Amino acid sequence: MTRIFDNIDQQRLRIIGAHQEHSMNDSPIATRLQPETHPRVVPEVLLEALRQRFGSRFSTALVIREQHGRDESSFSVPPPDAVVFAQSTQDVTDVVKLAGQHRVPVIPFGVGTSLEGHLLAVQGGISLDVSRMDQVLSINAEDLTVTVQPGVTRMALNEAVKSTGLFFPIDPGADATIGGMAATRASGTNAVRYGTMRENVLALEVVTAQGQVIRTGTRARKSSAGYDLTRLMVGSEGTLGVITEVTVKLYPLPEAVMAATCTFDSLASAVGSTIEIIQLGVPIARCELLDSNTVRMVNKHSHLTLTEGAMLLMEFHGSPSSVQEQVETVQSIAADHGGQAFEWAATPEERTRLWTARHNAYFAGVQSRPGCKAITTDTCVPISHLADALLDSVTEAQASGLSYFLVGHVGDGNFHMGYLIDPNIPKEREIAEQLNQQLVQRALKLGGTCSGEHGVGLHKMDFLLAETGAGAIAMMRAIKAALDPDNIMNPGKIFSL
Ligand SMILES: Cc1cc2nc3c(=O)[nH]c(=O)nc-3n(C[C@H](O)[C@H](O)[C@H](O)COP(=O)(O)OP(=O)(O)OC[C@H]3O[C@@H](n4cnc5c(N)ncnc54)[C@H](O)[C@@H]3O)c2cc1C
């Protein structure tokens, strides 16, 4: 099996060499427009063993396999060979052990909202759906932690802890599972104040590629005990094991919350305000950007009447006096950049309406062009370079003639362009990927990353190579080979086929 890795290494190293030259001479990063597939043999004896063990929780029905063989990315490959619905850690262990005996891939599945081809069965195998592992196991309000099974969604978690006066802030636009969010190191609109899954996962239970159950971390707020396996698993995209329990931090619901929108004459002014807000250390809870085109799409989709211009959507948390202080500082910064008066979302209902619309901006974009798919970018740059990263990318998108939307967790230096392509028109995909390459290349030159929160999946593998270089990729591959020597855990994602 090391041989498989060795061959891939040599093939990929040639590409890495090319990347290193490219980063010096500014040539585009090589990317493939469609994923390669290398299906493995899935023996009937394995399928029969799974059928016997799981009964109606095992399926080879095409419709079920297709539901599990796609995500929100624009790619399409043949579905997995079978799907198992796990309800316990023992179920997960049994699937991994059985599949491992035949070196058949296992692809953990949350609710399928990932955006980069994470779930595609490029080597066939078993989709292991953990969404029915949806129990909140223990709420430790006095320690501000909660332990859940991986299939609990972020909204279900917040519902479960509501009565404690605490909340879980990480909020990808979709109602993703906590396991999937840990596996993709997700964040969302609140990350500027509360951090991402990287900062908020304290401990995990994981089923390894050998079917062993291990624990990483504890409920203590900090630890310097040994290698940080929790951080290794967070963001591993199902390639190192299956997360079967997650302990995360909770936060007290803020005493005062104010949400507002502010419209600017230009994107540059909105971005300039954001940079200043962050550089001044205002502890803003949410600072999101939409361009006028996207505000129009959101208005239509969510039946709102937001002013159609470059817009910041903001939220302030804290004591009444600290919120007031933050608001005054931000109003003065926005005014200096030509921002119009704040429009307030005063009641909880109005705030919910505003943030639901923001969370649905992706769908508003996709529905603006019936039948289209979105190729979504996810760069994140140091805050002082946000304007350099964002404004040129918008100019390039406008010049391309392709439809797009623009949303950003700009308080973090993270923004998304969604290029809306007709998947049946190869030229459109080519243009979108070219725009994406230029945008990533620019972010890397500015000291940023190709993915702030969506992860690598299939789509950003070449970008990851360009970002980290050969040494780091070799170390990742060595970790993968050590923990999963038969390469059964979600193979073909992050860095290799
Ligand atoms: C409209 C929309 C808005 C979005 N907004 C954001 C955003 O603001 N921020 C953000 O970060 N993301 C965002 N996303 C992306 C997506 O919601 C996240 O990537 C999310 O974390 C995926 O969770 P999931 O439960 O859907 O996982 P899936 O898509 O089912 O799986 C994602 C990956 O995690 C692995 N995985 C899933 N469960 C486990 C497990 N238990 N153990 C090990 N591996 C596992 C899978 O194998 C796969 O590689 C958005 C997506 C959409 C559609």
XYZ file of C-alpha atoms and ligand atoms in Angstrom:
550
model
C 0.000 0.000 0.000
C 2.922 2.360 0.617
C 3.459 1.836 -3.059
C 0.165 3.553 -3.894
C 1.277 6.562 -1.885
C 4.764 6.481 -3.439
C 3.373 6.505 -6.965
C 1.006 9.298 -6.160
C 3.833 11.186 -4.460
C 5.988 11.092 -7.559
C 3.161 12.117 -9.817
C 2.105 14.921 -7.477
C 5.636 16.076 -6.751
C 6.015 16.907 -10.412
C 2.967 19.135 -10.065
C 4.277 20.625 -6.810
C 7.546 21.480 -8.550
C 5.534 23.233 -11.191
C 3.622 25.103 -8.491
C 6.742 26.377 -6.857
C 7.946 27.760 -10.157
C 4.493 29.161 -10.782
C 4.364 31.019 -7.519
C 7.569 32.744 -8.546
C 6.580 33.576 -12.121
C 2.856 34.156 -11.456
C 1.656 31.456 -13.879
C -1.722 29.945 -13.015
C -1.981 27.074 -10.529
C -2.737 23.845 -12.413
C -6.245 22.569 -11.627
C -8.365 19.840 -13.119
C -11.834 20.755 -14.279
C -13.390 17.390 -13.396
C -12.466 14.843 -10.708
C -10.718 11.624 -11.725
C -12.426 8.416 -10.572
C -10.627 5.195 -9.638
C -13.358 2.814 -8.458
C -12.238 -0.085 -6.262
C -13.828 -3.517 -6.251
C -16.573 -3.814 -3.637
C -17.093 -7.558 -3.199
C -20.580 -9.012 -2.869
C -19.444 -10.787 0.321
C -18.942 -7.389 1.988
C -22.309 -6.067 0.832
C -23.971 -9.249 2.137
C -22.215 -8.943 5.510
C -23.390 -5.319 5.820
C -26.925 -6.322 4.770
C -26.981 -9.032 7.446
C -25.633 -6.714 10.123
C -27.710 -3.614 9.374
C -30.920 -4.880 7.744
C -33.082 -1.952 6.672
C -30.319 0.471 7.682
C -28.257 -0.793 4.734
C -29.183 0.224 1.180
C -27.981 -0.233 -2.365
C -31.020 1.553 -3.833
C -29.888 3.969 -6.526
C -31.895 6.895 -5.170
C -30.324 6.536 -1.692
C -26.841 6.108 -3.162
C -27.307 9.166 -5.358
C -28.432 11.254 -2.376
C -25.179 10.288 -0.672
C -22.958 10.609 -3.733
C -23.221 14.336 -4.180
C -22.820 17.483 -2.152
C -23.296 21.164 -2.925
C -20.300 21.194 -5.299
C -20.692 21.402 -9.073
C -19.143 17.949 -9.634
C -20.890 14.746 -10.495
C -19.341 11.271 -10.264
C -20.913 7.795 -9.862
C -22.493 7.282 -6.418
C -21.097 5.047 -3.641
C -21.821 1.312 -3.878
C -23.940 1.247 -0.717
C -25.120 3.368 2.195
C -25.236 2.403 5.884
C -27.167 4.469 8.437
C -25.281 4.253 11.731
C -26.983 4.755 15.088
C -24.108 4.076 17.479
C -20.345 4.029 17.799
C -20.545 0.222 17.624
C -22.295 0.514 14.230
C -19.505 2.755 12.968
C -16.845 0.376 14.281
C -18.481 -2.580 12.568
C -18.751 -0.808 9.200
C -15.130 0.357 9.294
C -13.841 -3.080 10.318
C -15.862 -4.900 7.649
C -14.894 -2.445 4.915
C -11.277 -2.541 6.088
C -11.118 -6.314 5.590
C -11.745 -5.715 1.880
C -9.890 -2.386 1.591
C -13.138 -0.735 0.560
C -13.530 3.048 1.070
C -15.735 4.422 3.857
C -17.033 7.970 3.376
C -18.517 9.533 6.527
C -21.673 11.530 5.697
C -23.314 14.223 7.864
C -26.071 16.014 5.954
C -24.198 16.628 2.711
C -23.904 20.429 2.739
C -20.172 20.581 1.994
C -19.167 22.544 -1.055
C -15.911 21.113 -2.414
C -16.669 17.543 -3.505
C -15.861 16.168 -0.037
C -18.431 13.378 -0.260
C -17.954 12.199 -3.814
C -17.191 8.491 -4.059
C -14.256 8.876 -6.443
C -13.037 5.416 -5.472
C -16.492 3.921 -4.833
C -17.215 2.316 -1.452
C -19.626 2.734 1.435
C -21.234 6.017 2.454
C -21.525 5.930 6.259
C -24.423 8.227 7.166
C -24.159 9.337 10.828
C -27.090 11.773 10.782
C -29.144 9.362 12.932
C -26.505 9.590 15.674
C -28.336 12.693 16.845
C -28.364 12.546 20.642
C -27.223 15.376 22.875
C -25.259 13.264 25.384
C -24.541 15.716 28.209
C -25.006 19.425 28.791
C -22.559 20.754 31.372
C -23.923 24.257 31.754
C -21.709 25.032 34.750
C -18.617 24.308 32.631
C -20.055 25.841 29.435
C -19.614 22.618 27.454
C -21.851 20.124 25.710
C -21.129 16.656 24.340
C -23.098 15.434 21.340
C -23.223 12.622 18.850
C -21.951 13.725 15.423
C -25.344 13.862 13.683
C -26.744 16.623 15.918
C -27.170 19.721 13.756
C -26.145 23.190 14.877
C -29.773 24.341 15.121
C -30.820 21.229 17.090
C -27.907 21.839 19.453
C -28.991 25.411 20.072
C -32.561 24.268 20.665
C -31.317 21.682 23.188
C -29.267 24.182 25.222
C -31.730 27.086 24.973
C -33.080 26.705 28.500
C -29.569 26.977 30.012
C -29.071 30.561 28.772
C -26.107 29.356 26.718
C -25.610 29.055 22.970
C -23.287 27.505 20.388
C -22.152 30.241 17.992
C -20.691 28.447 14.966
C -23.202 28.856 12.153
C -22.425 27.737 8.621
C -25.249 28.913 6.352
C -26.652 25.405 6.158
C -27.964 23.468 9.179
C -24.891 21.214 9.144
C -24.047 18.459 11.638
C -21.583 19.081 14.450
C -19.568 16.065 13.204
C -19.437 17.447 9.653
C -18.554 20.892 10.974
C -15.719 19.447 13.058
C -14.545 17.413 10.055
C -14.433 20.510 7.806
C -13.197 22.931 10.527
C -16.235 25.067 9.732
C -17.067 28.568 10.847
C -19.688 31.132 9.834
C -20.897 34.608 10.623
C -19.980 34.589 14.341
C -16.377 33.474 13.937
C -15.001 36.999 14.087
C -15.884 37.046 17.808
C -16.232 33.384 18.861
C -13.718 31.595 16.628
C -14.181 28.552 14.387
C -14.516 24.825 15.089
C -10.739 24.850 15.587
C -11.127 27.008 18.708
C -14.375 25.466 19.924
C -13.929 21.690 19.839
C -12.528 20.474 23.156
C -12.693 16.695 22.806
C -13.657 13.940 20.401
C -14.414 10.259 20.260
C -13.118 8.827 17.001
C -13.342 5.445 15.300
C -10.005 4.917 13.594
C -9.439 3.326 10.195
C -8.731 0.062 12.065
C -12.079 0.259 13.853
C -10.617 1.180 17.257
C -12.397 3.732 19.437
C -10.105 6.479 20.733
C -10.650 9.672 22.711
C -8.863 12.949 22.137
C -8.893 15.913 24.524
C -10.999 16.408 27.650
C -13.644 18.828 28.895
C -10.954 21.003 30.452
C -10.527 24.388 28.748
C -6.866 23.751 28.046
C -4.336 20.950 27.972
C -0.689 20.516 27.132
C -0.845 16.737 27.319
C 0.840 15.177 24.305
C 0.174 15.579 20.600
C -2.988 17.563 19.898
C -5.003 14.835 18.208
C -8.199 16.870 18.525
C -6.751 19.548 16.250
C -5.496 16.839 13.885
C -8.990 15.400 13.511
C -10.700 18.804 13.243
C -10.521 19.565 9.520
C -9.479 16.040 8.486
C -12.573 15.723 6.247
C -13.261 12.097 7.104
C -9.838 11.002 5.844
C -8.414 9.875 9.222
C -11.381 8.351 11.039
C -15.044 8.781 11.907
C -15.971 11.274 14.615
C -18.566 9.647 16.872
C -18.733 12.163 19.748
C -17.907 15.856 19.936
C -17.510 18.097 22.998
C -17.760 21.799 22.198
C -17.711 25.076 24.112
C -20.881 27.024 24.822
C -21.236 30.747 25.530
C -23.670 32.772 27.652
C -26.364 34.416 25.540
C -25.314 38.073 25.379
C -27.180 40.480 27.631
C -27.674 42.937 24.770
C -27.706 42.289 21.008
C -28.010 44.880 18.249
C -27.995 44.108 14.531
C -27.737 46.691 11.772
C -27.101 47.102 8.074
C -25.135 49.937 6.535
C -24.921 50.692 2.822
C -21.921 52.256 1.075
C -21.341 53.932 -2.281
C -18.721 51.349 -3.196
C -17.371 47.974 -2.160
C -14.039 49.664 -1.461
C -15.659 51.860 1.204
C -17.429 48.909 2.844
C -14.179 46.926 2.897
C -12.207 49.941 4.154
C -14.643 50.300 7.068
C -14.319 46.609 7.922
C -10.535 46.767 8.008
C -10.641 49.741 10.350
C -13.251 48.130 12.646
C -11.062 45.056 13.084
C -7.782 46.958 13.344
C -9.265 49.109 16.123
C -10.141 45.932 18.033
C -13.911 46.483 18.124
C -15.248 43.147 19.495
C -17.927 42.970 16.787
C -19.829 39.665 16.757
C -20.724 39.578 13.067
C -19.420 41.649 10.161
C -20.679 40.402 6.800
C -20.400 41.936 3.340
C -22.773 41.639 0.389
C -22.363 43.456 -2.914
C -25.342 45.238 -4.469
C -25.961 42.427 -6.928
C -26.183 39.917 -4.074
C -28.422 42.189 -1.985
C -30.772 42.236 -4.986
C -30.750 38.415 -5.131
C -31.339 38.167 -1.363
C -34.229 40.656 -1.487
C -35.914 38.617 -4.194
C -35.307 35.262 -2.506
C -36.228 36.305 1.054
C -38.849 38.954 0.210
C -36.877 41.752 1.866
C -36.428 45.395 0.976
C -32.780 45.944 1.908
C -31.172 48.966 0.252
C -29.442 47.689 -2.882
C -25.833 48.756 -2.514
C -22.581 47.430 -1.113
C -23.691 46.453 2.365
C -22.267 45.500 5.742
C -24.510 43.386 7.975
C -23.304 43.681 11.544
C -24.163 42.447 15.001
C -22.944 43.640 18.381
C -23.018 41.547 21.567
C -22.269 42.479 25.168
C -23.597 44.508 28.054
C -25.894 47.397 27.035
C -23.101 49.921 27.622
C -20.459 47.942 25.716
C -22.854 47.417 22.797
C -23.569 51.137 22.764
C -19.855 51.893 22.738
C -19.207 49.445 19.870
C -22.089 50.875 17.863
C -20.849 54.442 18.266
C -17.313 53.500 17.212
C -18.525 51.581 14.172
C -20.983 54.294 13.153
C -18.198 56.845 13.220
C -15.865 54.591 11.167
C -18.629 53.895 8.630
C -19.447 57.615 8.347
C -15.769 58.366 7.623
C -16.036 55.915 4.710
C -19.246 57.438 3.364
C -21.577 54.853 4.928
C -25.254 55.777 5.135
C -27.187 55.763 8.413
C -27.546 52.366 10.080
C -30.798 50.526 9.530
C -31.566 48.545 12.695
C -33.005 45.097 13.056
C -34.369 45.870 16.490
C -36.506 42.908 17.537
C -35.336 39.276 17.814
C -37.758 38.443 14.969
C -36.253 41.100 12.682
C -32.752 39.889 13.527
C -33.683 36.296 12.792
C -35.199 37.388 9.469
C -32.039 39.309 8.547
C -29.612 36.520 9.436
C -31.758 33.823 7.875
C -31.672 35.849 4.664
C -27.884 36.144 4.973
C -27.571 32.386 5.574
C -29.688 31.764 2.477
C -27.628 34.108 0.279
C -26.016 31.069 -1.372
C -29.431 29.693 -2.406
C -30.555 33.203 -3.434
C -27.540 33.294 -5.753
C -28.054 29.814 -7.170
C -31.773 30.399 -7.749
C -31.074 33.629 -9.616
C -29.996 31.497 -12.568
C -32.238 28.426 -12.893
C -30.349 25.185 -13.530
C -26.982 26.668 -12.638
C -24.317 25.359 -10.254
C -22.123 27.581 -8.098
C -18.359 27.302 -8.096
C -17.602 28.833 -4.734
C -14.354 30.423 -3.640
C -13.259 30.615 -0.005
C -10.011 32.540 0.355
C -9.118 34.191 3.645
C -6.403 36.821 3.973
C -4.835 38.854 6.777
C -7.241 41.713 7.425
C -4.902 44.461 6.170
C -4.944 42.805 2.707
C -8.699 42.309 2.438
C -9.207 45.153 -0.035
C -6.340 43.941 -2.278
C -7.735 40.410 -2.268
C -11.376 41.266 -2.794
C -11.621 44.269 -5.099
C -9.472 42.884 -7.937
C -11.380 39.600 -7.771
C -14.632 41.475 -8.252
C -13.210 43.448 -11.186
C -12.091 40.200 -12.830
C -15.478 38.555 -12.275
C -17.278 41.560 -13.774
C -14.989 41.550 -16.809
C -15.608 37.816 -17.386
C -19.312 38.291 -18.086
C -20.163 35.345 -15.816
C -22.991 35.776 -13.272
C -21.775 35.665 -9.705
C -22.671 36.501 -6.134
C -20.385 37.896 -3.449
C -20.741 37.339 0.281
C -18.081 37.586 2.920
C -17.314 36.966 6.549
C -15.171 40.023 6.001
C -14.435 40.623 9.677
C -12.278 37.480 9.363
C -10.750 38.454 5.988
C -12.811 35.633 4.423
C -15.099 36.108 1.410
C -16.881 33.916 -1.133
C -17.488 34.557 -4.809
C -20.057 32.132 -6.223
C -19.594 31.865 -9.999
C -22.882 30.693 -11.446
C -22.218 28.308 -14.307
C -24.331 26.166 -16.571
C -22.724 22.747 -15.912
C -23.501 21.792 -19.527
C -21.376 24.601 -20.928
C -17.700 23.603 -20.438
C -16.484 27.072 -21.353
C -18.310 28.581 -18.379
C -16.668 26.111 -15.998
C -13.313 26.925 -17.552
C -13.814 30.676 -17.055
C -15.002 30.179 -13.467
C -12.019 28.007 -12.621
C -9.689 30.522 -14.193
C -11.207 33.295 -12.057
C -10.918 31.042 -9.022
C -7.232 30.378 -9.756
C -6.452 34.064 -10.093
C -8.275 34.798 -6.867
C -6.487 32.036 -4.932
C -3.125 32.979 -6.361
C -3.676 36.561 -5.246
C -4.709 35.473 -1.731
C -1.637 33.248 -1.367
C 0.648 36.093 -2.420
C -0.995 38.259 0.238
C -0.228 35.715 2.963
C -3.673 34.097 2.941
C -5.185 30.673 2.475
C -7.185 28.991 -0.310
C -9.837 27.909 2.205
C -11.003 29.853 5.233
C -13.771 27.452 6.218
C -15.108 25.130 3.507
C -12.115 22.790 3.420
C -10.243 21.212 0.535
C -12.339 18.238 -0.606
C -11.437 17.474 -4.206
C -11.721 20.908 -5.618
C -8.948 22.684 -3.732
C -6.309 19.934 -3.747
C -4.083 21.771 -6.203
C -4.544 25.018 -4.319
C -3.489 23.308 -1.094
C -0.300 22.126 -2.779
C 0.421 25.640 -3.930
C -0.306 27.008 -0.456
C 1.643 24.620 1.747
C 4.417 23.345 -0.549
C 5.855 19.860 -0.891
C 7.190 19.460 2.651
C 3.888 20.013 4.421
C 2.016 17.825 1.941
C 4.561 15.048 2.454
C 3.977 15.285 6.224
C 0.197 15.151 5.792
C 0.564 12.155 3.523
C 2.846 10.429 6.068
C 0.229 10.968 8.802
C -2.481 9.580 6.535
C -0.350 6.542 5.614
C 0.426 5.866 9.294
C -3.178 6.133 10.481
C -4.909 4.664 7.436
C -2.360 2.461 5.601
C -4.997 0.933 3.320
C -6.332 4.372 2.434
C -9.949 3.443 3.153
C -11.091 6.639 4.888
C -12.616 9.001 2.309
C -9.771 8.412 -0.177
C -8.920 10.927 -2.883
C -9.632 13.988 -0.758
C -7.368 16.808 0.474
C -4.179 15.751 -1.286
C -4.220 12.491 -3.185
C -6.216 10.090 -5.249
C -25.906 27.462 1.909
C -24.615 27.012 2.492
C -23.927 27.885 3.297
C -22.733 27.483 3.888
N -22.089 28.353 4.708
C -20.978 27.961 5.331
C -20.322 28.842 6.236
O -20.729 29.989 6.440
N -19.230 28.383 6.875
C -18.742 27.116 6.684
O -17.753 26.748 7.312
N -19.335 26.272 5.802
C -20.429 26.656 5.142
N -21.045 25.800 4.268
C -20.471 24.472 4.021
C -21.004 23.329 4.911
O -22.209 23.657 5.539
C -19.937 22.925 5.917
O -18.809 22.417 5.248
C -20.420 21.892 6.953
O -19.458 21.862 7.978
C -20.633 20.482 6.414
O -21.377 19.738 7.377
P -22.262 18.469 6.941
O -22.871 17.928 8.176
O -23.170 18.823 5.845
O -21.116 17.497 6.438
P -21.028 16.665 5.063
O -21.174 17.573 3.902
O -21.959 15.522 5.136
O -19.538 16.145 5.173
C -18.488 17.053 5.040
C -17.138 16.345 5.224
O -17.006 15.910 6.559
C -16.858 14.498 6.630
N -17.656 14.059 7.774
C -18.973 14.289 7.998
N -19.319 13.756 9.182
C -18.206 13.184 9.703
C -17.919 12.459 10.897
N -18.847 12.230 11.816
N -16.667 11.996 11.088
C -15.685 12.237 10.182
N -15.904 12.902 9.039
C -17.145 13.375 8.809
C -17.350 13.965 5.303
O -16.714 12.758 4.955
C -16.957 15.101 4.370
O -15.612 14.985 4.023
C -22.226 26.179 3.648
C -22.926 25.300 2.813
C -24.106 25.714 2.232
C -24.843 24.755 1.356
